[in-house]
Amino acid sequence: DIQMTQSPSTLSASVGDRVTITCRASQSISSWLAWYQQKPGKAPKLLIYKASSLESGVPSRFSGSGSGTEFTLTISSLQPDDFATYYCQQYNNYPVTFGQGTKLEIK
Amino acid sequence: EVQLVESGGGLVKPGGSLRLSCAASGFTFSSYSMNWVRQAPGKGLEWVSSISGTLGYINYPDSLKGRFIISRDNAKNSLYLQMNSLRAEDTAVYFCARDQASGGTGWPFDYWGQGTLVTVSS
């Protein structure tokens, strides 16, 4: 199974900050990586797919990059609505696996 | 509008069984692979199973093979998860989710239901 490791596990930031979350795969997954945002009590929301493609309706302050085994999610200017938990997911092969999550907190 | 609505969760004793359902609307259900993902209380996301639209391709993680069975009824626009020999560690919110692209398998999940809580406890 492909292991997905996110860092950091928790990130404290302020509105307007630029933040980056990293996701590493235990083996190459090409660009078959997605990022999700989840708020408490809600379903995850797809933000980025194929490592860098923005899902329809997602604000352009979200961007993704990387390929192979190292990927990043960047939020260019944090908004109050962005404080949530973020997960990466590889869909290169089964079993589909998720990172452990990064909780983005208000500083 | 795409909608996915799960049902069937509840309290079940260890060793018991439960069948979850997911009613889909707003898209051509048979064209999309569908998935179950679970989330234990306070924990991360765990993929449970996937089933293709019409060809019957099914996948599970090794940890759940033999206990969980995914199925679908395209005539009823419904997805199911039969869970047997339930354990305390199966306690979680179970989400159904649609593959982003029609045809084939192995896409990210673009629409999710609200989830249904399964609690395994004596």
Coordinates of N, CA, C and O in Angstrom, one line a residue, chain A residues 1-5 23-35 50-51 65-71 88-97 99:
Chain A
D1 N 0.8 -1.2 0.0 CA 0.0 0.0 0.0 C 0.9 1.2 0.0 O 2.0 1.3 0.6
I2 N 0.4 2.3 -0.6 CA 1.1 3.6 -0.7 C 0.8 4.4 0.6 O -0.4 4.6 0.8
Q3 N 1.8 4.8 1.3 CA 1.6 5.6 2.5 C 1.7 7.0 2.1 O 2.6 7.4 1.4
M4 N 0.8 7.8 2.6 CA 0.8 9.3 2.4 C 1.0 10.0 3.7 O 0.3 9.7 4.7
T5 N 2.0 10.8 3.8 CA 2.4 11.5 5.0 C 2.3 13.0 4.8 O 3.0 13.6 3.9
C23 N 2.7 17.0 1.3 CA 2.2 15.6 1.3 C 3.3 14.8 0.6 O 3.7 15.1 -0.6
R24 N 3.7 13.7 1.2 CA 4.7 12.8 0.6 C 4.2 11.4 0.5 O 3.6 10.9 1.4
A25 N 4.4 10.8 -0.7 CA 4.0 9.5 -1.0 C 5.2 8.5 -0.8 O 6.3 8.9 -1.1
S26 N 4.9 7.3 -0.3 CA 5.9 6.3 -0.1 C 6.5 5.8 -1.4 O 7.6 5.1 -1.4
Q27 N 5.8 6.0 -2.5 CA 6.4 5.6 -3.8 C 5.7 6.5 -4.8 O 4.7 7.2 -4.5
S28 N 6.3 6.5 -6.0 CA 5.8 7.5 -7.0 C 4.3 7.3 -7.4 O 3.9 6.1 -7.6
I29 N 3.6 8.4 -7.4 CA 2.2 8.3 -7.8 C 1.9 9.2 -9.0 O 0.8 9.6 -9.3
S30 N 3.0 9.5 -9.7 CA 2.9 10.5 -10.9 C 2.2 11.7 -10.4 O 2.7 12.3 -9.4
S31 N 1.1 12.1 -11.0 CA 0.4 13.3 -10.5 C -1.0 13.0 -10.0 O -1.9 13.8 -9.9
W32 N -1.2 11.7 -9.7 CA -2.5 11.2 -9.2 C -2.8 11.5 -7.8 O -2.9 10.6 -6.9
L33 N -2.9 12.8 -7.5 CA -3.0 13.3 -6.1 C -4.1 14.3 -6.0 O -4.2 15.2 -6.9
A34 N -5.0 14.2 -5.0 CA -6.0 15.2 -4.8 C -5.9 15.8 -3.4 O -5.3 15.2 -2.5
W35 N -6.4 17.0 -3.2 CA -6.5 17.6 -1.9 C -8.0 17.9 -1.6 O -8.7 18.3 -2.4
K50 N -5.4 15.8 -9.7 CA -4.2 15.7 -10.6 C -3.1 16.6 -10.2 O -2.5 17.3 -11.1
A51 N -2.9 16.7 -8.9 CA -1.9 17.5 -8.3 C -2.0 19.0 -8.3 O -1.7 19.7 -7.4
S65 N 0.9 21.7 -6.3 CA 2.0 21.4 -7.2 C 2.6 20.1 -6.8 O 2.3 19.6 -5.7
G66 N 3.6 19.7 -7.6 CA 4.3 18.5 -7.3 C 4.0 17.3 -8.3 O 3.1 17.4 -9.0
S67 N 4.9 16.3 -8.2 CA 4.7 15.1 -8.9 C 5.6 14.0 -8.4 O 6.6 14.4 -7.7
G68 N 5.4 12.8 -8.7 CA 6.2 11.7 -8.1 C 5.8 11.4 -6.7 O 4.9 10.7 -6.4
T69 N 6.6 11.9 -5.8 CA 6.4 11.6 -4.4 C 6.2 12.8 -3.5 O 5.9 12.6 -2.3
E70 N 6.4 14.0 -4.0 CA 6.3 15.2 -3.1 C 5.3 16.2 -3.7 O 5.5 16.6 -4.9
F71 N 4.4 16.6 -2.9 CA 3.3 17.5 -3.3 C 3.1 18.6 -2.3 O 3.3 18.4 -1.1
C88 N -4.6 15.0 1.9 CA -4.2 14.6 0.5 C -4.7 13.2 0.3 O -4.9 12.4 1.3
Q89 N -4.8 12.8 -0.9 CA -5.3 11.4 -1.3 C -4.6 11.0 -2.6 O -4.5 11.8 -3.5
Q90 N -4.0 9.8 -2.6 CA -3.5 9.3 -3.8 C -4.5 8.3 -4.4 O -5.2 7.6 -3.8
Y91 N -4.7 8.5 -5.8 CA -5.6 7.6 -6.5 C -4.8 7.0 -7.7 O -5.4 6.7 -8.7
N92 N -3.5 6.8 -7.5 CA -2.7 6.1 -8.5 C -3.1 4.7 -8.6 O -3.1 4.1 -9.8
N93 N -3.3 4.0 -7.5 CA -3.7 2.6 -7.5 C -4.5 2.3 -6.3 O -4.5 3.1 -5.3
Y94 N -5.1 1.1 -6.3 CA -5.8 0.7 -5.1 C -4.8 0.0 -4.1 O -3.9 -0.7 -4.6
P95 N -5.0 0.1 -2.8 CA -6.0 0.8 -2.2 C -5.8 2.3 -2.2 O -4.6 2.8 -2.0
V96 N -6.8 3.1 -2.5 CA -6.8 4.5 -2.3 C -6.4 4.8 -0.9 O -6.9 4.2 0.0
T97 N -5.5 5.8 -0.7 CA -5.0 6.1 0.6 C -5.0 7.6 0.8 O -4.7 8.4 -0.1
G99 N -3.7 11.0 3.4 CA -2.8 11.4 4.4 C -3.6 11.5 5.7 O -4.8 11.5 5.8

